[in-house]
C-alpha atoms as a PDB file:
ATOM      1  CA  MET A   1      -0.054  -0.414   0.033  1.00  0.00           C
ATOM      2  CA  ASP A   2       3.016   2.144   0.290  1.00  0.00           C
ATOM      3  CA  GLY A   3       3.199   2.927  -3.398  1.00  0.00           C
ATOM      4  CA  MET A   4       0.066   4.276  -5.894  1.00  0.00           C
ATOM      5  CA  ARG A   5       0.762   2.639  -8.627  1.00  0.00           C
ATOM      6  CA  GLY A   6      -3.269   2.725  -8.866  1.00  0.00           C
ATOM      7  CA  ASP A   7      -4.708   5.171 -11.974  1.00  0.00           C
ATOM      8  CA  PRO A   8      -4.616   8.714 -11.623  1.00  0.00           C
ATOM      9  CA  ALA A   9      -7.013  10.183 -13.366  1.00  0.00           C
ATOM     10  CA  ALA A  10      -9.492   8.218 -12.238  1.00  0.00           C
ATOM     11  CA  LEU A  11      -8.329   9.403  -8.306  1.00  0.00           C
ATOM     12  CA  LEU A  12      -9.089  12.906  -9.693  1.00  0.00           C
ATOM     13  CA  LEU A  13     -12.396  12.062 -10.646  1.00  0.00           C
ATOM     14  CA  LEU A  14     -13.493  10.152  -8.000  1.00  0.00           C
ATOM     15  CA  ALA A  15     -11.888  13.414  -5.751  1.00  0.00           C
ATOM     16  CA  ASP A  16     -14.134  16.265  -8.022  1.00  0.00           C
ATOM     17  CA  SER A  17     -16.092  18.181  -6.552  1.00  0.00           C
ATOM     18  CA  ARG A  18     -18.450  18.337 -10.241  1.00  0.00           C
ATOM     19  CA  LEU A  19     -19.223  14.323  -9.524  1.00  0.00           C
ATOM     20  CA  PRO A  20     -22.669  14.146  -9.411  1.00  0.00           C
ATOM     21  CA  ALA A  21     -22.702  12.772  -6.239  1.00  0.00           C
ATOM     22  CA  GLY A  22     -24.506  15.381  -3.899  1.00  0.00           C
ATOM     23  CA  GLY A  23     -21.776  16.527  -2.575  1.00  0.00           C
ATOM     24  CA  HIS A  24     -22.117  19.883  -3.370  1.00  0.00           C
ATOM     25  CA  ALA A  25     -25.105  20.053  -0.241  1.00  0.00           C
ATOM     26  CA  HIS A  26     -23.013  19.073   2.686  1.00  0.00           C
ATOM     27  CA  SER A  27     -20.714  21.502   4.755  1.00  0.00           C
ATOM     28  CA  GLY A  28     -18.998  19.258   6.891  1.00  0.00           C
ATOM     29  CA  GLY A  29     -20.222  20.491   9.890  1.00  0.00           C
ATOM     30  CA  VAL A  30     -18.698  24.302   8.942  1.00  0.00           C
ATOM     31  CA  GLU A  31     -22.446  25.941   8.619  1.00  0.00           C
ATOM     32  CA  GLU A  32     -23.776  24.759  11.856  1.00  0.00           C
ATOM     33  CA  ALA A  33     -20.819  25.940  13.540  1.00  0.00           C
ATOM     34  CA  VAL A  34     -21.339  29.198  11.783  1.00  0.00           C
ATOM     35  CA  ARG A  35     -24.454  30.090  12.889  1.00  0.00           C
ATOM     36  CA  LEU A  36     -23.112  29.198  16.584  1.00  0.00           C
ATOM     37  CA  GLY A  37     -20.242  31.892  15.980  1.00  0.00           C
ATOM     38  CA  THR A  38     -17.371  29.198  15.646  1.00  0.00           C
ATOM     39  CA  VAL A  39     -16.215  29.643  12.929  1.00  0.00           C
ATOM     40  CA  THR A  40     -16.462  32.996  11.401  1.00  0.00           C
ATOM     41  CA  ASP A  41     -13.349  34.236   9.699  1.00  0.00           C
ATOM     42  CA  VAL A  42     -10.247  32.263   7.960  1.00  0.00           C
ATOM     43  CA  ASP A  43      -8.343  31.380  11.200  1.00  0.00           C
ATOM     44  CA  ASP A  44     -11.669  29.794  12.606  1.00  0.00           C
ATOM     45  CA  LEU A  45     -11.486  28.019   9.614  1.00  0.00           C
ATOM     46  CA  ALA A  46      -8.110  26.649   9.340  1.00  0.00           C
ATOM     47  CA  ARG A  47      -8.291  25.816  12.695  1.00  0.00           C
ATOM     48  CA  PHE A  48     -11.797  23.419  12.249  1.00  0.00           C
ATOM     49  CA  LEU A  49     -10.236  21.541   9.273  1.00  0.00           C
ATOM     50  CA  ARG A  50      -7.893  20.373  10.673  1.00  0.00           C
ATOM     51  CA  GLY A  51      -9.307  18.812  13.821  1.00  0.00           C
ATOM     52  CA  ARG A  52     -11.597  17.338  10.526  1.00  0.00           C
ATOM     53  CA  LEU A  53      -8.638  15.790   8.848  1.00  0.00           C
ATOM     54  CA  ALA A  54      -7.734  14.291  12.322  1.00  0.00           C
ATOM     55  CA  THR A  55     -10.188  13.027  13.442  1.00  0.00           C
ATOM     56  CA  ALA A  56     -14.183  11.955  11.049  1.00  0.00           C
ATOM     57  CA  GLY A  57     -11.249  12.116   7.881  1.00  0.00           C
ATOM     58  CA  LEU A  58      -8.799   9.984   9.395  1.00  0.00           C
ATOM     59  CA  VAL A  59     -11.725   7.580   9.971  1.00  0.00           C
ATOM     60  CA  THR A  60     -13.455   7.901   6.566  1.00  0.00           C
ATOM     61  CA  ALA A  61     -10.109   7.874   4.769  1.00  0.00           C
ATOM     62  CA  ALA A  62      -9.705   4.508   6.717  1.00  0.00           C
ATOM     63  CA  LEU A  63     -12.905   3.129   5.865  1.00  0.00           C
ATOM     64  CA  SER A  64     -12.725   4.404   2.389  1.00  0.00           C
ATOM     65  CA  ALA A  65      -8.658   2.714   2.407  1.00  0.00           C
ATOM     66  CA  ALA A  66     -10.364  -1.145   3.483  1.00  0.00           C
ATOM     67  CA  ALA A  67     -13.630  -0.814   1.212  1.00  0.00           C
ATOM     68  CA  CYS A  68     -11.286  -0.205  -2.019  1.00  0.00           C
ATOM     69  CA  GLU A  69      -9.163  -3.479  -0.281  1.00  0.00           C
ATOM     70  CA  LEU A  70     -12.173  -5.826  -0.277  1.00  0.00           C
ATOM     71  CA  ALA A  71     -13.481  -4.428  -3.310  1.00  0.00           C
ATOM     72  CA  ALA A  72     -10.463  -5.462  -4.839  1.00  0.00           C
ATOM     73  CA  GLY A  73     -11.065  -8.560  -3.627  1.00  0.00           C
ATOM     74  CA  GLU A  74     -14.310  -9.524  -5.865  1.00  0.00           C
ATOM     75  CA  PRO A  75     -13.832 -11.461  -9.232  1.00  0.00           C
ATOM     76  CA  ASP A  76     -13.553  -9.438 -12.780  1.00  0.00           C
ATOM     77  CA  VAL A  77     -12.553  -6.603 -10.683  1.00  0.00           C
ATOM     78  CA  VAL A  78     -10.181  -4.001 -13.004  1.00  0.00           C
ATOM     79  CA  GLY A  79      -6.773  -4.966 -12.630  1.00  0.00           C
ATOM     80  CA  GLU A  80      -3.343  -2.466 -11.877  1.00  0.00           C
ATOM     81  CA  ALA A  81      -3.272  -2.043 -15.551  1.00  0.00           C
ATOM     82  CA  GLY A  82      -7.018  -1.713 -16.544  1.00  0.00           C
ATOM     83  CA  SER A  83      -7.933  -4.313 -17.884  1.00  0.00           C
ATOM     84  CA  PRO A  84     -10.753  -6.919 -16.517  1.00  0.00           C
ATOM     85  CA  ALA A  85      -8.856  -9.317 -14.151  1.00  0.00           C
ATOM     86  CA  PRO A  86      -9.515 -13.199 -15.363  1.00  0.00           C
ATOM     87  CA  SER A  87     -12.425 -14.918 -13.037  1.00  0.00           C
ATOM     88  CA  ALA A  88     -11.352 -17.265 -10.525  1.00  0.00           C
ATOM     89  CA  ARG A  89     -13.299 -19.568 -12.578  1.00  0.00           C
ATOM     90  CA  PRO A  90     -14.106 -20.060 -16.105  1.00  0.00           C
ATOM     91  CA  TYR A  91     -17.757 -21.129 -15.740  1.00  0.00           C
ATOM     92  CA  ALA A  92     -18.276 -17.328 -13.600  1.00  0.00           C
ATOM     93  CA  ALA A  93     -18.353 -16.047 -17.100  1.00  0.00           C
ATOM     94  CA  ASP A  94     -18.982 -18.792 -19.567  1.00  0.00           C
ATOM     95  CA  ALA A  95     -22.557 -21.138 -19.138  1.00  0.00           C
ATOM     96  CA  SER A  96     -20.967 -23.249 -20.984  1.00  0.00           C
ATOM     97  CA  TRP A  97     -20.186 -25.864 -17.763  1.00  0.00           C
ATOM     98  CA  ARG A  98     -23.773 -26.237 -17.593  1.00  0.00           C
ATOM     99  CA  THR A  99     -23.798 -29.517 -19.374  1.00  0.00           C
ATOM    100  CA  GLY A 100     -22.133 -31.409 -17.235  1.00  0.00           C
ATOM    101  CA  GLY A 101     -24.777 -32.193 -16.083  1.00  0.00           C
ATOM    102  CA  ASN A 102     -27.551 -31.008 -13.006  1.00  0.00           C
ATOM    103  CA  GLY A 103     -25.174 -32.779 -10.634  1.00  0.00           C
ATOM    104  CA  ARG A 104     -22.581 -30.508 -11.463  1.00  0.00           C
ATOM    105  CA  ALA A 105     -24.625 -27.497 -12.393  1.00  0.00           C
ATOM    106  CA  GLY A 106     -26.274 -27.358  -9.009  1.00  0.00           C
ATOM    107  CA  ALA A 107     -22.707 -27.793  -6.585  1.00  0.00           C
ATOM    108  CA  ALA A 108     -21.744 -25.129  -8.993  1.00  0.00           C
ATOM    109  CA  ALA A 109     -24.356 -22.826  -8.653  1.00  0.00           C
ATOM    110  CA  ALA A 110     -24.429 -23.886  -4.403  1.00  0.00           C
ATOM    111  CA  GLU A 111     -21.230 -22.977  -4.320  1.00  0.00           C
ATOM    112  CA  VAL A 112     -21.645 -19.074  -6.537  1.00  0.00           C
ATOM    113  CA  ALA A 113     -24.792 -18.447  -3.952  1.00  0.00           C
ATOM    114  CA  ALA A 114     -22.582 -19.172  -0.941  1.00  0.00           C
ATOM    115  CA  ALA A 115     -19.623 -17.129  -1.758  1.00  0.00           C
ATOM    116  CA  GLU A 116     -22.236 -14.282  -3.273  1.00  0.00           C
ATOM    117  CA  ASP A 117     -23.897 -14.765   0.723  1.00  0.00           C
ATOM    118  CA  LEU A 118     -20.143 -13.860   1.919  1.00  0.00           C
ATOM    119  CA  ARG A 119     -19.551 -11.161   0.057  1.00  0.00           C
ATOM    120  CA  ARG A 120     -22.555  -9.615   0.805  1.00  0.00           C
ATOM    121  CA  ARG A 121     -22.073 -10.527   4.658  1.00  0.00           C
ATOM    122  CA  LEU A 122     -18.056  -8.843   4.302  1.00  0.00           C
ATOM    123  CA  TRP A 123     -19.922  -5.787   2.992  1.00  0.00           C
ATOM    124  CA  ARG A 124     -22.539  -5.520   6.002  1.00  0.00           C
ATOM    125  CA  ARG A 125     -20.070  -5.946   8.356  1.00  0.00           C
ATOM    126  CA  LEU A 126     -17.752  -3.130   6.925  1.00  0.00           C
ATOM    127  CA  ASP A 127     -20.389  -1.057   6.379  1.00  0.00           C
ATOM    128  CA  ASP A 128     -21.325  -1.780  10.671  1.00  0.00           C
ATOM    129  CA  GLU A 129     -17.318  -0.606  11.074  1.00  0.00           C
ATOM    130  CA  ALA A 130     -18.622   2.391   9.806  1.00  0.00           C
ATOM    131  CA  ASP A 131     -21.820   2.688  11.598  1.00  0.00           C
ATOM    132  CA  ALA A 132     -20.245   2.481  14.643  1.00  0.00           C
ATOM    133  CA  ARG A 133     -17.549   5.008  14.304  1.00  0.00           C
ATOM    134  CA  THR A 134     -20.804   7.590  13.984  1.00  0.00           C
ATOM    135  CA  ALA A 135     -22.341   8.552  16.791  1.00  0.00           C
ATOM    136  CA  SER A 136     -25.237  11.220  15.149  1.00  0.00           C
ATOM    137  CA  PRO A 137     -27.485   9.532  13.673  1.00  0.00           C
ATOM    138  CA  ALA A 138     -28.070  12.716  11.251  1.00  0.00           C
ATOM    139  CA  GLN A 139     -24.324  12.241  10.110  1.00  0.00           C
ATOM    140  CA  ARG A 140     -25.484   8.634   9.636  1.00  0.00           C
ATOM    141  CA  GLU A 141     -27.944  10.038   7.761  1.00  0.00           C
ATOM    142  CA  ALA A 142     -26.352  11.750   5.324  1.00  0.00           C
ATOM    143  CA  ALA A 143     -23.303   9.560   5.072  1.00  0.00           C
ATOM    144  CA  ARG A 144     -26.127   6.891   3.923  1.00  0.00           C
ATOM    145  CA  THR A 145     -27.637   9.820   1.494  1.00  0.00           C
ATOM    146  CA  GLN A 146     -23.984  10.155   0.149  1.00  0.00           C
ATOM    147  CA  GLY A 147     -23.364   7.053  -0.213  1.00  0.00           C
ATOM    148  CA  ARG A 148     -26.421   6.088  -2.151  1.00  0.00           C
ATOM    149  CA  LEU A 149     -26.000   8.615  -3.844  1.00  0.00           C
ATOM    150  CA  LEU A 150     -22.282   7.755  -5.066  1.00  0.00           C
ATOM    151  CA  LEU A 151     -23.024   4.582  -5.973  1.00  0.00           C
ATOM    152  CA  ARG A 152     -25.230   4.977  -7.751  1.00  0.00           C
ATOM    153  CA  THR A 153     -23.225   7.038  -9.974  1.00  0.00           C
ATOM    154  CA  ALA A 154     -20.295   4.836  -9.653  1.00  0.00           C
ATOM    155  CA  ARG A 155     -22.234   1.879 -11.019  1.00  0.00           C
ATOM    156  CA  ARG A 156     -22.444   3.768 -14.315  1.00  0.00           C
ATOM    157  CA  LEU A 157     -19.460   5.218 -14.922  1.00  0.00           C
ATOM    158  CA  TRP A 158     -16.798   2.624 -13.491  1.00  0.00           C
ATOM    159  CA  PRO A 159     -19.705  -0.991 -13.791  1.00  0.00           C
ATOM    160  CA  SER A 160     -17.731  -3.802 -12.245  1.00  0.00           C
ATOM    161  CA  PRO A 161     -18.554  -6.921  -9.555  1.00  0.00           C
ATOM    162  CA  ALA A 162     -18.155  -4.879  -6.581  1.00  0.00           C
ATOM    163  CA  LEU A 163     -20.632  -2.504  -7.456  1.00  0.00           C
ATOM    164  CA  GLU A 164     -23.162  -4.367  -7.873  1.00  0.00           C
ATOM    165  CA  THR A 165     -22.557  -6.945  -4.473  1.00  0.00           C
ATOM    166  CA  LEU A 166     -22.291  -4.005  -2.486  1.00  0.00           C
ATOM    167  CA  ALA A 167     -25.372  -2.160  -4.026  1.00  0.00           C
ATOM    168  CA  ARG A 168     -27.534  -5.548  -2.814  1.00  0.00           C
ATOM    169  CA  ALA A 169     -25.570  -5.866   0.345  1.00  0.00           C
ATOM    170  CA  ILE A 170     -26.700  -2.700   1.771  1.00  0.00           C
ATOM    171  CA  PRO A 171     -30.164  -1.405  -0.293  1.00  0.00           C
ATOM    172  CA  GLU A 172     -30.551   1.667   2.382  1.00  0.00           C
ATOM    173  CA  GLY A 173     -27.058   3.113   0.918  1.00  0.00           C
ATOM    174  CA  PRO A 174     -23.598   2.676   2.501  1.00  0.00           C
ATOM    175  CA  HIS A 175     -22.028   4.940   3.859  1.00  0.00           C
ATOM    176  CA  HIS A 176     -19.730   7.113   2.413  1.00  0.00           C
ATOM    177  CA  PRO A 177     -16.547   5.797   2.729  1.00  0.00           C
ATOM    178  CA  ILE A 178     -17.668   2.611   2.059  1.00  0.00           C
ATOM    179  CA  ALA A 179     -19.222   3.418  -1.657  1.00  0.00           C
ATOM    180  CA  LEU A 180     -15.657   5.797  -2.373  1.00  0.00           C
ATOM    181  CA  GLY A 181     -12.981   2.647  -1.747  1.00  0.00           C
ATOM    182  CA  ALA A 182     -15.479   0.334  -3.812  1.00  0.00           C
ATOM    183  CA  ALA A 183     -14.995   2.807  -6.324  1.00  0.00           C
ATOM    184  CA  ALA A 184     -12.112   3.614  -6.266  1.00  0.00           C
ATOM    185  CA  ALA A 185     -11.199   0.180  -7.223  1.00  0.00           C
ATOM    186  CA  SER A 186     -13.478  -0.463  -9.471  1.00  0.00           C
ATOM    187  CA  ALA A 187     -12.169   2.737 -11.311  1.00  0.00           C
ATOM    188  CA  GLY A 188      -8.815   1.423 -11.038  1.00  0.00           C
ATOM    189  CA  CYS A 189      -7.494   2.970  -8.210  1.00  0.00           C
ATOM    190  CA  GLU A 190      -5.227   1.024  -5.304  1.00  0.00           C
ATOM    191  CA  PRO A 191      -6.333   1.925  -0.904  1.00  0.00           C
ATOM    192  CA  GLN A 192      -4.481   4.493  -0.187  1.00  0.00           C
ATOM    193  CA  GLN A 193      -5.794   6.355  -3.674  1.00  0.00           C
ATOM    194  CA  ALA A 194      -9.199   5.122  -1.890  1.00  0.00           C
ATOM    195  CA  ALA A 195      -7.647   6.767   1.019  1.00  0.00           C
ATOM    196  CA  LEU A 196      -6.590   9.521  -0.029  1.00  0.00           C
ATOM    197  CA  ALA A 197      -9.882  10.877  -1.721  1.00  0.00           C
ATOM    198  CA  ALA A 198     -11.357  10.638   1.167  1.00  0.00           C
ATOM    199  CA  ALA A 199      -9.656  12.439   3.587  1.00  0.00           C
ATOM    200  CA  TYR A 200      -9.063  15.133   0.545  1.00  0.00           C
ATOM    201  CA  THR A 201     -13.292  15.592   0.223  1.00  0.00           C
ATOM    202  CA  SER A 202     -13.059  15.558   4.115  1.00  0.00           C
ATOM    203  CA  VAL A 203     -11.921  18.672   4.206  1.00  0.00           C
ATOM    204  CA  THR A 204     -12.924  20.251   0.686  1.00  0.00           C
ATOM    205  CA  GLY A 205     -16.927  19.635   1.401  1.00  0.00           C
ATOM    206  CA  PRO A 206     -16.712  22.236   4.036  1.00  0.00           C
ATOM    207  CA  ALA A 207     -13.903  24.923   2.433  1.00  0.00           C
ATOM    208  CA  THR A 208     -16.249  25.726  -0.219  1.00  0.00           C
ATOM    209  CA  ALA A 209     -19.170  25.658   1.882  1.00  0.00           C
ATOM    210  CA  ALA A 210     -17.228  28.410   4.378  1.00  0.00           C
ATOM    211  CA  VAL A 211     -16.333  30.139   1.078  1.00  0.00           C
ATOM    212  CA  ARG A 212     -20.423  30.122   0.614  1.00  0.00           C
ATOM    213  CA  LEU A 213     -21.447  30.696   4.162  1.00  0.00           C
ATOM    214  CA  LEU A 214     -19.260  33.226   5.626  1.00  0.00           C
ATOM    215  CA  GLY A 215     -17.747  35.086   2.071  1.00  0.00           C
ATOM    216  CA  LEU A 216     -14.533  34.110   2.213  1.00  0.00           C
ATOM    217  CA  ASP A 217     -11.878  34.646  -0.765  1.00  0.00           C
ATOM    218  CA  PRO A 218     -11.685  31.778  -2.550  1.00  0.00           C
ATOM    219  CA  VAL A 219      -7.706  31.289  -2.841  1.00  0.00           C
ATOM    220  CA  THR A 220      -7.459  32.275   0.519  1.00  0.00           C
ATOM    221  CA  VAL A 221      -9.682  29.993   1.582  1.00  0.00           C
ATOM    222  CA  HIS A 222      -7.541  26.791  -1.571  1.00  0.00           C
ATOM    223  CA  ARG A 223      -4.705  28.086   0.525  1.00  0.00           C
ATOM    224  CA  LEU A 224      -5.300  26.343   3.313  1.00  0.00           C
ATOM    225  CA  LEU A 225      -5.948  23.309   1.647  1.00  0.00           C
ATOM    226  CA  ALA A 226      -2.701  23.909   0.295  1.00  0.00           C
ATOM    227  CA  ASP A 227      -1.246  23.868   3.696  1.00  0.00           C
ATOM    228  CA  LEU A 228      -3.050  20.920   4.229  1.00  0.00           C
ATOM    229  CA  ALA A 229      -0.969  18.868   1.646  1.00  0.00           C
ATOM    230  CA  PRO A 230       1.341  17.108   3.967  1.00  0.00           C
ATOM    231  CA  ALA A 231      -1.491  16.621   6.679  1.00  0.00           C
ATOM    232  CA  LEU A 232      -3.840  14.641   3.807  1.00  0.00           C
ATOM    233  CA  ASN A 233      -1.388  12.321   2.509  1.00  0.00           C
ATOM    234  CA  ASP A 234      -0.452  11.564   6.121  1.00  0.00           C
ATOM    235  CA  ALA A 235      -3.270  10.490   6.937  1.00  0.00           C
ATOM    236  CA  ALA A 236      -4.379   8.469   4.085  1.00  0.00           C
ATOM    237  CA  HIS A 237      -0.693   6.160   5.153  1.00  0.00           C
ATOM    238  CA  ALA A 238      -1.850   6.067   8.614  1.00  0.00           C
ATOM    239  CA  ALA A 239      -5.140   5.082   7.754  1.00  0.00           C
ATOM    240  CA  CYS A 240      -3.750   2.196   5.130  1.00  0.00           C
ATOM    241  CA  ALA A 241      -1.416   1.541   7.731  1.00  0.00           C
ATOM    242  CA  SER A 242      -3.847   1.127  10.379  1.00  0.00           C
ATOM    243  CA  LEU A 243      -5.398  -1.838   7.503  1.00  0.00           C
ATOM    244  CA  MET A 244      -1.993  -3.298   7.064  1.00  0.00           C
ATOM    245  CA  ASP A 245      -3.013  -6.914   9.432  1.00  0.00           C
ATOM    246  CA  THR A 246      -6.042  -6.705   9.671  1.00  0.00           C
ATOM    247  CA  VAL A 247      -7.812  -6.180   5.879  1.00  0.00           C
ATOM    248  CA  LEU A 248      -6.930  -9.036   3.654  1.00  0.00           C
ATOM    249  CA  THR A 249      -3.085 -10.111   4.136  1.00  0.00           C
ATOM    250  CA  ASP A 250      -2.715 -12.889   2.209  1.00  0.00           C
ATOM    251  CA  THR A 251      -5.831 -13.729   1.013  1.00  0.00           C
ATOM    252  CA  THR A 252      -8.358 -12.363  -1.698  1.00  0.00           C
ATOM    253  CA  LEU A 253     -11.503 -13.207  -2.241  1.00  0.00           C
ATOM    254  CA  THR A 254     -11.386 -15.614  -5.540  1.00  0.00           C
ATOM    255  CA  ASP A 255     -14.218 -17.960  -5.368  1.00  0.00           C
ATOM    256  CA  THR A 256     -11.850 -20.583  -4.372  1.00  0.00           C
ATOM    257  CA  ALA A 257     -11.233 -18.473  -0.755  1.00  0.00           C
ATOM    258  CA  LEU A 258     -14.594 -17.833  -0.442  1.00  0.00           C
ATOM    259  CA  THR A 259     -16.380 -21.320  -0.653  1.00  0.00           C
ATOM    260  CA  ASP A 260     -13.283 -23.412   0.621  1.00  0.00           C
ATOM    261  CA  THR A 261     -15.233 -26.032   2.558  1.00  0.00           C
ATOM    262  CA  ALA A 262     -12.483 -26.792   4.753  1.00  0.00           C
ATOM    263  CA  VAL A 263     -13.732 -23.931   6.949  1.00  0.00           C
ATOM    264  CA  THR A 264     -16.732 -23.725   8.541  1.00  0.00           C
ATOM    265  CA  ASP A 265     -18.702 -21.087  11.507  1.00  0.00           C
ATOM    266  CA  THR A 266     -15.698 -23.346  13.997  1.00  0.00           C
ATOM    267  CA  ALA A 267     -13.807 -20.439  12.221  1.00  0.00           C
ATOM    268  CA  LEU A 268     -16.118 -18.234  12.991  1.00  0.00           C
ATOM    269  CA  SER A 269     -16.793 -18.509  16.574  1.00  0.00           C
ATOM    270  CA  GLY A 270     -14.253 -21.319  17.937  1.00  0.00           C
ATOM    271  CA  PRO A 271     -11.686 -20.908  20.203  1.00  0.00           C
ATOM    272  CA  ALA A 272      -8.994 -19.358  17.935  1.00  0.00           C
ATOM    273  CA  SER A 273      -5.848 -18.449  19.827  1.00  0.00           C
ATOM    274  CA  SER A 274      -5.076 -15.240  17.347  1.00  0.00           C
ATOM    275  CA  GLY A 275      -7.640 -12.865  15.213  1.00  0.00           C
ATOM    276  CA  PRO A 276      -6.414 -11.556  11.953  1.00  0.00           C
ATOM    277  CA  ALA A 277      -2.887 -11.283  11.351  1.00  0.00           C
ATOM    278  CA  GLY A 278      -0.629  -9.256  14.032  1.00  0.00           C
ATOM    279  CA  VAL A 279      -3.293  -8.484  16.125  1.00  0.00           C
ATOM    280  CA  ASP A 280      -3.872 -10.024  19.033  1.00  0.00           C
ATOM    281  CA  THR A 281      -7.557 -12.307  20.720  1.00  0.00           C
ATOM    282  CA  PRO A 282      -7.484 -12.988  24.062  1.00  0.00           C
ATOM    283  CA  PRO A 283      -7.650 -16.792  24.126  1.00  0.00           C
ATOM    284  CA  GLY A 284     -10.745 -18.688  24.284  1.00  0.00           C
ATOM    285  CA  SER A 285     -12.002 -15.649  21.636  1.00  0.00           C
ATOM    286  CA  ALA A 286     -12.549 -16.341  17.674  1.00  0.00           C
ATOM    287  CA  GLY A 287     -11.352 -12.600  17.468  1.00  0.00           C
ATOM    288  CA  PRO A 288     -14.581 -10.295  15.526  1.00  0.00           C
ATOM    289  CA  PRO A 289     -17.418 -12.664  14.159  1.00  0.00           C
ATOM    290  CA  LEU A 290     -18.425 -11.778  10.791  1.00  0.00           C
ATOM    291  CA  GLY A 291     -22.035 -11.515  11.061  1.00  0.00           C
ATOM    292  CA  ASP A 292     -25.114 -13.048  12.221  1.00  0.00           C
ATOM    293  CA  ALA A 293     -25.774 -15.689   9.198  1.00  0.00           C
ATOM    294  CA  PRO A 294     -23.501 -18.433   9.255  1.00  0.00           C
ATOM    295  CA  GLY A 295     -21.296 -19.297   5.785  1.00  0.00           C
ATOM    296  CA  PRO A 296     -17.735 -20.691   5.082  1.00  0.00           C
ATOM    297  CA  ALA A 297     -15.294 -17.977   5.176  1.00  0.00           C
ATOM    298  CA  PRO A 298     -11.834 -16.732   3.169  1.00  0.00           C
ATOM    299  CA  THR A 299      -8.726 -19.491   4.728  1.00  0.00           C
ATOM    300  CA  GLY A 300      -6.790 -17.042   7.019  1.00  0.00           C
ATOM    301  CA  TRP A 301      -8.994 -13.926   7.084  1.00  0.00           C
ATOM    302  CA  ARG A 302     -12.221 -13.936   9.919  1.00  0.00           C
ATOM    303  CA  GLY A 303     -13.720 -10.419   8.636  1.00  0.00           C
ATOM    304  CA  GLY A 304     -12.060  -8.159  11.310  1.00  0.00           C
ATOM    305  CA  TRP A 305     -11.148  -4.757  10.692  1.00  0.00           C
ATOM    306  CA  ALA A 306      -9.454  -4.229  14.265  1.00  0.00           C
ATOM    307  CA  GLY A 307      -6.918  -1.937  13.389  1.00  0.00           C
ATOM    308  CA  LEU A 308      -9.609   1.222  12.087  1.00  0.00           C
ATOM    309  CA  PRO A 309      -8.938   3.907  14.292  1.00  0.00           C
ATOM    310  CA  GLY A 310     -11.978   4.783  15.881  1.00  0.00           C
ATOM    311  CA  HIS A 311     -10.872   8.685  16.774  1.00  0.00           C
ATOM    312  CA  SER A 312     -13.676  10.374  17.960  1.00  0.00           C
ATOM    313  CA  ALA A 313     -15.128  13.991  17.190  1.00  0.00           C
ATOM    314  CA  PRO A 314     -18.090  14.902  19.829  1.00  0.00           C
ATOM    315  CA  ALA A 315     -18.351  17.843  17.934  1.00  0.00           C
ATOM    316  CA  LEU A 316     -19.089  17.747  15.086  1.00  0.00           C
ATOM    317  CA  ASP A 317     -22.090  15.080  16.205  1.00  0.00           C
ATOM    318  CA  LEU A 318     -23.187  17.884  18.674  1.00  0.00           C
ATOM    319  CA  LEU A 319     -23.518  20.512  15.268  1.00  0.00           C
ATOM    320  CA  ALA A 320     -24.774  17.728  13.181  1.00  0.00           C
ATOM    321  CA  GLU A 321     -27.441  17.090  15.608  1.00  0.00           C
ATOM    322  CA  GLY A 322     -27.632  20.977  16.142  1.00  0.00           C
ATOM    323  CA  HIS A 323     -27.787  21.458  11.709  1.00  0.00           C
ATOM    324  CA  LEU A 324     -30.393  18.778  12.324  1.00  0.00           C
ATOM    325  CA  ALA A 325     -33.010  20.689  14.044  1.00  0.00           C
ATOM    326  CA  ASN A 326     -32.610  24.410  12.187  1.00  0.00           C
ATOM    327  CA  PRO A 327     -34.914  25.213   9.887  1.00  0.00           C
ATOM    328  CA  MET A 328     -34.160  27.712   8.329  1.00  0.00           C
ATOM    329  CA  LYS A 329     -30.286  25.946   6.833  1.00  0.00           C
ATOM    330  CA  LEU A 330     -28.358  26.197   2.931  1.00  0.00           C
ATOM    331  CA  PHE A 331     -27.112  22.645   2.793  1.00  0.00           C
ATOM    332  CA  VAL A 332     -28.391  19.172   4.336  1.00  0.00           C
ATOM    333  CA  SER A 333     -25.839  18.286   6.675  1.00  0.00           C
END
């Protein structure tokens, strides 16, 4: 994850404020901060942006990187060179194997269904991680609205199995960073690029909103963003570092790994001495459970994201709740 070998053009498109995904309607807490008098000038805004990046920005960057990592394991996701990766099983894209007889067809169909079920449960589990890190109901609603809009747009721009699975797994709409990471993988980006896009949008949205709300000089505000460039890179690196040992370390989500019949519920709920690689688990526990539905799991990975940062930003939660109750507002969040 240290290098950025993905598609830089796709990264620019993802971070473009003109991407029709509803980002322009969200102020990231700035509107309520302006109403309360917490942000009144450029200096206040600079402190607000740095604080937001260090808390909510880092969390969303890590979630986006995790989603990108998860989506990159889907069969037929676009590879590094921009061409579709070969399917893990030839019959996944070719129906000619069905001539082998009903028994073979039934077994293969069950295998594919089990793989699909596991992928859906993994996406729900990661979305639950985002939910757990979003204390404010107002922020959760806003994040899902943004995520739903981004996913709808990304499915048209960069169609992929990962985006389709995500849409089926979370029909109400995933959290925005989850949708962003999945879209990044489908566009040919790497996890660090997804993290950078998430960190970038966590501060550019509020910065643009502040220009409109306070009548600030756009050049001066963009100077603030330029000054944040090193911090944005640091946030992206830190987000990926938190995942190095916890997300798909040695096993990718190929059909073979997803449907390994040697891995049963014992791998999810039985005794184990350790969780995901590099993450200690108390003796006698099995690490984080994958979900409430039983099923197979990838060999060597339990579906946990123990390394995800959980930095709290109570001020942003309070601002979001206050903004929701304010009848006079320019932004939806």
